[in-house]
mmCIF file of C-alpha atoms and ligand atoms in Angstrom:
data_model
loop_
_atom_site.group_PDB
_atom_site.id
_atom_site.type_symbol
_atom_site.label_atom_id
_atom_site.label_comp_id
_atom_site.label_asym_id
_atom_site.label_seq_id
_atom_site.Cartn_x
_atom_site.Cartn_y
_atom_site.Cartn_z
ATOM 1 C CA MET A 1 124.585 127.353 105.258
ATOM 2 C CA ALA A 2 125.398 124.033 106.962
ATOM 3 C CA VAL A 3 125.251 120.940 104.772
ATOM 4 C CA SER A 4 122.343 118.788 105.893
ATOM 5 C CA GLN A 5 121.653 115.165 105.227
ATOM 6 C CA PHE A 6 118.486 114.298 103.363
ATOM 7 C CA ALA A 7 116.929 111.098 102.106
ATOM 8 C CA VAL A 8 114.248 110.764 99.454
ATOM 9 C CA ILE A 9 112.241 107.548 99.407
ATOM 10 C CA GLY A 10 110.493 106.833 96.098
ATOM 11 C CA LEU A 11 112.345 108.227 93.089
ATOM 12 C CA GLY A 12 109.395 108.693 90.698
ATOM 13 C CA ARG A 13 108.894 111.992 88.843
ATOM 14 C CA PHE A 14 108.276 113.964 92.043
ATOM 15 C CA GLY A 15 110.846 112.243 94.285
ATOM 16 C CA SER A 16 113.623 112.370 91.701
ATOM 17 C CA SER A 17 113.020 116.071 91.096
ATOM 18 C CA VAL A 18 113.151 116.822 94.855
ATOM 19 C CA ALA A 19 116.283 114.681 95.287
ATOM 20 C CA ARG A 20 118.170 116.224 92.355
ATOM 21 C CA GLN A 21 117.314 119.744 93.442
ATOM 22 C CA ILE A 22 118.500 119.154 97.032
ATOM 23 C CA ALA A 23 121.746 117.628 95.719
ATOM 24 C CA GLY A 24 122.153 120.559 93.321
ATOM 25 C CA LEU A 25 121.870 122.923 96.291
ATOM 26 C CA GLY A 26 124.929 121.235 97.783
ATOM 27 C CA HIS A 27 123.414 118.882 100.359
ATOM 28 C CA GLU A 28 123.945 115.179 100.840
ATOM 29 C CA VAL A 29 121.081 113.116 99.491
ATOM 30 C CA LEU A 30 120.428 109.438 99.893
ATOM 31 C CA GLY A 31 117.968 108.166 97.274
ATOM 32 C CA VAL A 32 115.971 105.024 98.071
ATOM 33 C CA ASP A 33 113.660 103.062 95.796
ATOM 34 C CA LYS A 34 112.607 99.433 95.520
ATOM 35 C CA ASN A 35 113.080 99.525 91.748
ATOM 36 C CA VAL A 36 116.682 98.765 90.703
ATOM 37 C CA GLN A 37 116.349 100.534 87.342
ATOM 38 C CA VAL A 38 115.090 103.732 88.972
ATOM 39 C CA VAL A 39 117.966 103.667 91.457
ATOM 40 C CA ASP A 40 120.536 103.086 88.683
ATOM 41 C CA ASP A 41 119.183 106.056 86.733
ATOM 42 C CA MET A 42 119.503 108.389 89.726
ATOM 43 C CA ASN A 43 122.868 107.148 90.958
ATOM 44 C CA GLN A 44 124.894 109.762 89.071
ATOM 45 C CA TYR A 45 122.997 112.710 90.600
ATOM 46 C CA LEU A 46 122.872 111.763 94.288
ATOM 47 C CA THR A 47 125.427 111.242 97.058
ATOM 48 C CA HIS A 48 124.262 107.670 97.776
ATOM 49 C CA THR A 49 121.545 105.415 96.411
ATOM 50 C CA VAL A 50 120.074 102.230 97.851
ATOM 51 C CA VAL A 51 117.631 99.646 96.531
ATOM 52 C CA ALA A 52 115.225 98.806 99.367
ATOM 53 C CA ASP A 53 111.571 98.179 100.098
ATOM 54 C CA THR A 54 110.982 100.777 102.799
ATOM 55 C CA THR A 55 107.941 98.999 104.226
ATOM 56 C CA ASP A 56 110.519 96.628 105.728
ATOM 57 C CA GLU A 57 111.653 98.124 109.044
ATOM 58 C CA GLU A 58 114.893 96.157 109.062
ATOM 59 C CA ALA A 59 115.837 97.477 105.621
ATOM 60 C CA LEU A 60 115.332 101.070 106.782
ATOM 61 C CA ARG A 61 117.229 100.463 110.017
ATOM 62 C CA SER A 62 120.182 98.907 108.188
ATOM 63 C CA ILE A 63 120.654 101.925 105.887
ATOM 64 C CA GLY A 64 120.984 104.152 108.967
ATOM 65 C CA ILE A 65 117.950 106.240 108.132
ATOM 66 C CA ARG A 66 117.536 107.472 111.717
ATOM 67 C CA ASN A 67 120.695 109.578 111.428
ATOM 68 C CA ILE A 68 119.307 111.583 108.545
ATOM 69 C CA ASP A 69 118.058 115.112 109.277
ATOM 70 C CA CYS A 70 115.091 115.093 106.918
ATOM 71 C CA VAL A 71 113.427 112.229 105.045
ATOM 72 C CA VAL A 72 111.020 112.859 102.162
ATOM 73 C CA VAL A 73 108.510 110.066 101.481
ATOM 74 C CA ALA A 74 107.668 110.522 97.807
ATOM 75 C CA ILE A 75 105.778 107.261 97.340
ATOM 76 C CA GLY A 76 102.385 108.268 96.027
ATOM 77 C CA ASP A 77 100.321 105.640 94.283
ATOM 78 C CA ASP A 78 100.905 102.897 96.820
ATOM 79 C CA ILE A 79 99.171 104.573 99.761
ATOM 80 C CA GLN A 80 99.765 101.615 102.050
ATOM 81 C CA ALA A 81 103.525 101.733 101.368
ATOM 82 C CA SER A 82 103.572 105.500 101.936
ATOM 83 C CA ILE A 83 101.806 105.156 105.303
ATOM 84 C CA LEU A 84 103.827 102.155 106.472
ATOM 85 C CA THR A 85 107.114 103.804 105.513
ATOM 86 C CA SER A 86 106.155 106.993 107.330
ATOM 87 C CA ILE A 87 105.161 105.117 110.520
ATOM 88 C CA ILE A 88 108.455 103.225 110.541
ATOM 89 C CA LEU A 89 110.452 106.429 110.029
ATOM 90 C CA LYS A 90 108.738 108.145 112.964
ATOM 91 C CA ASP A 91 109.124 105.003 115.110
ATOM 92 C CA LEU A 92 112.827 104.912 114.318
ATOM 93 C CA GLY A 93 113.094 108.494 115.553
ATOM 94 C CA VAL A 94 113.659 110.421 112.307
ATOM 95 C CA LYS A 95 113.261 114.061 113.348
ATOM 96 C CA LYS A 96 111.689 115.482 110.214
ATOM 97 C CA VAL A 97 109.520 113.428 107.895
ATOM 98 C CA VAL A 98 107.921 115.127 104.892
ATOM 99 C CA ALA A 99 105.452 113.013 102.921
ATOM 100 C CA LYS A 100 103.564 113.385 99.677
ATOM 101 C CA ALA A 101 99.805 112.770 99.879
ATOM 102 C CA LEU A 102 97.506 111.949 96.994
ATOM 103 C CA SER A 103 94.256 112.908 98.678
ATOM 104 C CA PRO A 104 93.029 114.797 101.760
ATOM 105 C CA LEU A 105 92.302 111.479 103.501
ATOM 106 C CA HIS A 106 95.793 110.170 102.770
ATOM 107 C CA GLY A 107 97.178 113.464 104.111
ATOM 108 C CA LYS A 108 95.052 113.240 107.249
ATOM 109 C CA VAL A 109 96.365 109.757 108.018
ATOM 110 C CA LEU A 110 99.951 110.899 107.459
ATOM 111 C CA LYS A 111 99.429 113.801 109.884
ATOM 112 C CA ARG A 112 97.851 111.491 112.476
ATOM 113 C CA ILE A 113 100.867 109.184 112.463
ATOM 114 C CA GLY A 114 103.184 112.094 113.139
ATOM 115 C CA VAL A 115 104.450 113.155 109.695
ATOM 116 C CA ASP A 116 105.858 116.648 110.193
ATOM 117 C CA ARG A 117 104.811 118.092 106.855
ATOM 118 C CA VAL A 118 102.365 116.781 104.296
ATOM 119 C CA ILE A 119 102.570 118.042 100.720
ATOM 120 C CA TYR A 120 100.069 117.757 97.894
ATOM 121 C CA PRO A 121 102.218 118.441 94.809
ATOM 122 C CA GLU A 122 99.514 118.269 92.150
ATOM 123 C CA ARG A 123 96.967 120.290 94.120
ATOM 124 C CA ASP A 124 99.501 122.941 95.204
ATOM 125 C CA MET A 125 101.010 123.278 91.744
ATOM 126 C CA GLY A 126 97.509 123.581 90.271
ATOM 127 C CA VAL A 127 96.711 126.466 92.652
ATOM 128 C CA ARG A 128 100.050 128.123 91.859
ATOM 129 C CA VAL A 129 99.610 127.872 88.095
ATOM 130 C CA ALA A 130 96.025 129.172 88.330
ATOM 131 C CA ASN A 131 97.117 132.176 90.439
ATOM 132 C CA GLN A 132 99.883 133.014 87.986
ATOM 133 C CA LEU A 133 97.567 132.688 84.984
ATOM 134 C CA VAL A 134 94.972 134.970 86.538
ATOM 135 C CA SER A 135 97.628 137.494 87.693
ATOM 136 C CA PRO A 136 100.400 137.569 85.078
ATOM 137 C CA ASN A 137 102.504 140.041 87.109
ATOM 138 C CA LEU A 138 102.612 137.662 90.063
ATOM 139 C CA LEU A 139 105.860 135.773 89.469
ATOM 140 C CA ASP A 140 106.026 133.708 92.634
ATOM 141 C CA TYR A 141 104.754 133.689 96.196
ATOM 142 C CA ILE A 142 105.172 132.079 99.606
ATOM 143 C CA GLU A 143 102.176 131.698 101.898
ATOM 144 C CA LEU A 144 103.348 132.689 105.380
ATOM 145 C CA SER A 145 100.027 131.697 106.940
ATOM 146 C CA LYS A 146 96.428 131.314 105.859
ATOM 147 C CA ASP A 147 96.166 135.099 105.427
ATOM 148 C CA TYR A 148 99.684 136.457 104.851
ATOM 149 C CA THR A 149 101.800 136.103 101.721
ATOM 150 C CA ILE A 150 105.142 137.286 100.386
ATOM 151 C CA ALA A 151 104.811 137.817 96.642
ATOM 152 C CA GLU A 152 107.173 138.664 93.808
ATOM 153 C CA ILE A 153 105.412 141.110 91.506
ATOM 154 C CA SER A 154 106.844 142.596 88.308
ATOM 155 C CA VAL A 155 107.024 146.349 87.921
ATOM 156 C CA THR A 156 104.443 147.217 85.278
ATOM 157 C CA ARG A 157 104.786 149.927 82.647
ATOM 158 C CA GLU A 158 102.211 151.971 84.592
ATOM 159 C CA ILE A 159 104.425 152.326 87.682
ATOM 160 C CA ALA A 160 107.925 152.223 86.119
ATOM 161 C CA GLY A 161 109.778 155.454 86.915
ATOM 162 C CA HIS A 162 107.781 156.065 90.099
ATOM 163 C CA SER A 163 109.384 156.255 93.541
ATOM 164 C CA LEU A 164 108.015 154.227 96.435
ATOM 165 C CA MET A 165 106.797 157.486 97.933
ATOM 166 C CA GLN A 166 104.735 158.220 94.813
ATOM 167 C CA LEU A 167 103.377 154.702 94.846
ATOM 168 C CA ASP A 168 102.453 155.011 98.541
ATOM 169 C CA THR A 169 101.742 151.294 98.704
ATOM 170 C CA ARG A 170 101.256 151.035 102.445
ATOM 171 C CA ALA A 171 98.632 153.778 102.657
ATOM 172 C CA ARG A 172 96.842 152.852 99.433
ATOM 173 C CA TYR A 173 96.882 149.073 99.578
ATOM 174 C CA GLY A 174 98.105 148.148 103.087
ATOM 175 C CA CYS A 175 100.982 145.973 101.861
ATOM 176 C CA THR A 176 104.706 146.728 102.086
ATOM 177 C CA ILE A 177 107.504 146.483 99.526
ATOM 178 C CA VAL A 178 110.325 144.809 101.478
ATOM 179 C CA ALA A 179 112.839 144.440 98.638
ATOM 180 C CA ILE A 180 113.366 145.326 94.996
ATOM 181 C CA ASN A 181 115.139 142.796 92.783
ATOM 182 C CA LYS A 182 117.015 144.704 90.101
ATOM 183 C CA PRO A 183 118.611 142.835 87.172
ATOM 184 C CA ASP A 184 122.028 142.853 88.892
ATOM 185 C CA ASP A 185 121.331 143.932 92.469
ATOM 186 C CA VAL A 186 118.837 143.546 95.301
ATOM 187 C CA VAL A 187 117.687 146.539 97.318
ATOM 188 C CA ILE A 188 116.681 145.291 100.751
ATOM 189 C CA ALA A 189 114.330 147.489 102.806
ATOM 190 C CA PRO A 190 114.044 150.154 100.082
ATOM 191 C CA THR A 191 113.455 153.771 101.074
ATOM 192 C CA ALA A 192 110.742 156.165 99.888
ATOM 193 C CA GLU A 193 113.199 157.662 97.374
ATOM 194 C CA ASP A 194 113.976 154.368 95.596
ATOM 195 C CA ILE A 195 112.735 154.367 92.013
ATOM 196 C CA LEU A 196 111.087 151.356 90.371
ATOM 197 C CA GLU A 197 112.306 150.480 86.884
ATOM 198 C CA GLU A 198 110.718 148.361 84.236
ATOM 199 C CA ASP A 199 112.788 145.176 84.672
ATOM 200 C CA ASP A 200 112.563 145.268 88.474
ATOM 201 C CA VAL A 201 110.654 142.785 90.595
ATOM 202 C CA MET A 202 109.083 143.918 93.866
ATOM 203 C CA VAL A 203 108.983 141.635 96.887
ATOM 204 C CA VAL A 204 105.753 142.527 98.673
ATOM 205 C CA ILE A 205 104.390 141.366 102.023
ATOM 206 C CA GLY A 206 100.757 141.676 103.070
ATOM 207 C CA THR A 207 97.462 139.923 103.385
ATOM 208 C CA ASN A 208 96.239 138.048 100.334
ATOM 209 C CA GLU A 209 93.561 140.674 99.846
ATOM 210 C CA GLN A 210 96.035 143.596 100.059
ATOM 211 C CA ILE A 211 98.396 141.945 97.589
ATOM 212 C CA ASP A 212 95.536 141.198 95.237
ATOM 213 C CA ARG A 213 94.393 144.844 95.328
ATOM 214 C CA PHE A 214 97.960 146.072 94.800
ATOM 215 C CA GLU A 215 98.431 143.746 91.863
ATOM 216 C CA ARG A 216 95.263 144.998 90.228
ATOM 217 C CA GLY A 217 96.028 148.629 91.126
ATOM 218 C CA ILE A 218 99.323 148.721 89.228
ATOM 219 C CA THR A 219 98.019 147.547 85.856
HETATM 220 P P1 LIG B 1 105.404 110.273 90.642
HETATM 221 O O1 LIG B 1 104.021 110.835 90.624
HETATM 222 O O2 LIG B 1 106.326 110.946 91.592
HETATM 223 O O3 LIG B 1 105.994 110.099 89.304
HETATM 224 P P2 LIG B 1 104.852 107.562 90.318
HETATM 225 O O4 LIG B 1 103.418 107.691 89.989
HETATM 226 O O5 LIG B 1 105.831 107.333 89.216
HETATM 227 O O6 LIG B 1 105.278 108.829 91.199
HETATM 228 P P3 LIG B 1 104.620 106.165 92.764
HETATM 229 O O7 LIG B 1 103.756 104.988 92.871
HETATM 230 O O8 LIG B 1 104.125 107.420 93.356
HETATM 231 O O9 LIG B 1 105.060 106.368 91.259
HETATM 232 O O10 LIG B 1 106.041 105.763 93.368
HETATM 233 C C1 LIG B 1 107.151 106.555 93.260
HETATM 234 C C2 LIG B 1 108.358 105.674 93.427
HETATM 235 O O11 LIG B 1 108.289 105.051 94.707
HETATM 236 C C3 LIG B 1 108.483 104.576 92.399
HETATM 237 O O12 LIG B 1 109.753 104.679 91.738
HETATM 238 C C4 LIG B 1 108.395 103.284 93.209
HETATM 239 O O13 LIG B 1 109.285 102.269 92.750
HETATM 240 C C5 LIG B 1 108.794 103.745 94.606
HETATM 241 N N1 LIG B 1 108.210 102.898 95.654
HETATM 242 C C6 LIG B 1 106.925 102.496 95.763
HETATM 243 N N2 LIG B 1 106.759 101.695 96.837
HETATM 244 C C7 LIG B 1 107.977 101.607 97.445
HETATM 245 C C8 LIG B 1 108.476 100.946 98.602
HETATM 246 N N3 LIG B 1 107.678 100.189 99.373
HETATM 247 N N4 LIG B 1 109.789 101.059 98.909
HETATM 248 C C9 LIG B 1 110.601 101.818 98.145
HETATM 249 N N5 LIG B 1 110.207 102.466 97.043
HETATM 250 C C10 LIG B 1 108.913 102.379 96.682
#
């Protein structure tokens, strides 16, 4: 994987977590915040850090932000600063701007001004936690579209020891098991003869409704 350059503007709880994770994955991260203390605290984890008020176009220009592949605007509470920063970034020609929104209206404005991806961390995490509480075997999921999801589902005691043929997921539920994560191996595109064991995790693709039925059918 090529090393990309990222910047995170606003190093609060959300921004600092995003920045540290990107750095931990081996990419270059520039952290920007107007608060000196916040910047000092993050300095040890990131490639570069800068103290700047990003509503000032000149400040953003002088740190060379336009050369960065992806900029995350993690300013939340100060909606005006979040919007102004995002406009300046798009005006300066930053290719990918991802911004955190606090409300649907905030998100709508960010989209209108050309932000490439708007995220709602609290709302999305709330939905994720609720889904996992209601379906304890659902470990994680990625929404591919409004209707389609890839989900990681634990193998329950009820189906442990069964082969994929016995489970007959596609005919019974409509969804497909595309991989099996074993404790020390991953079986990609498993065959009908592959056996599910108790510590395995299935990676399943299907519509939300198919995955929901499958999840309920194996308990
Ligand atoms: P979080 O929910 O992520 O913890 P928070 O509630 O602590 O965020 P926010 O107001 O969302 O705080 O701001 C996040 C960070 O963005 C803060 O550290 C703040 O100093 C920084 N910030 C706010 N406005 C600007 C700005 N104009 N330029 C640069 N940094 C800013």
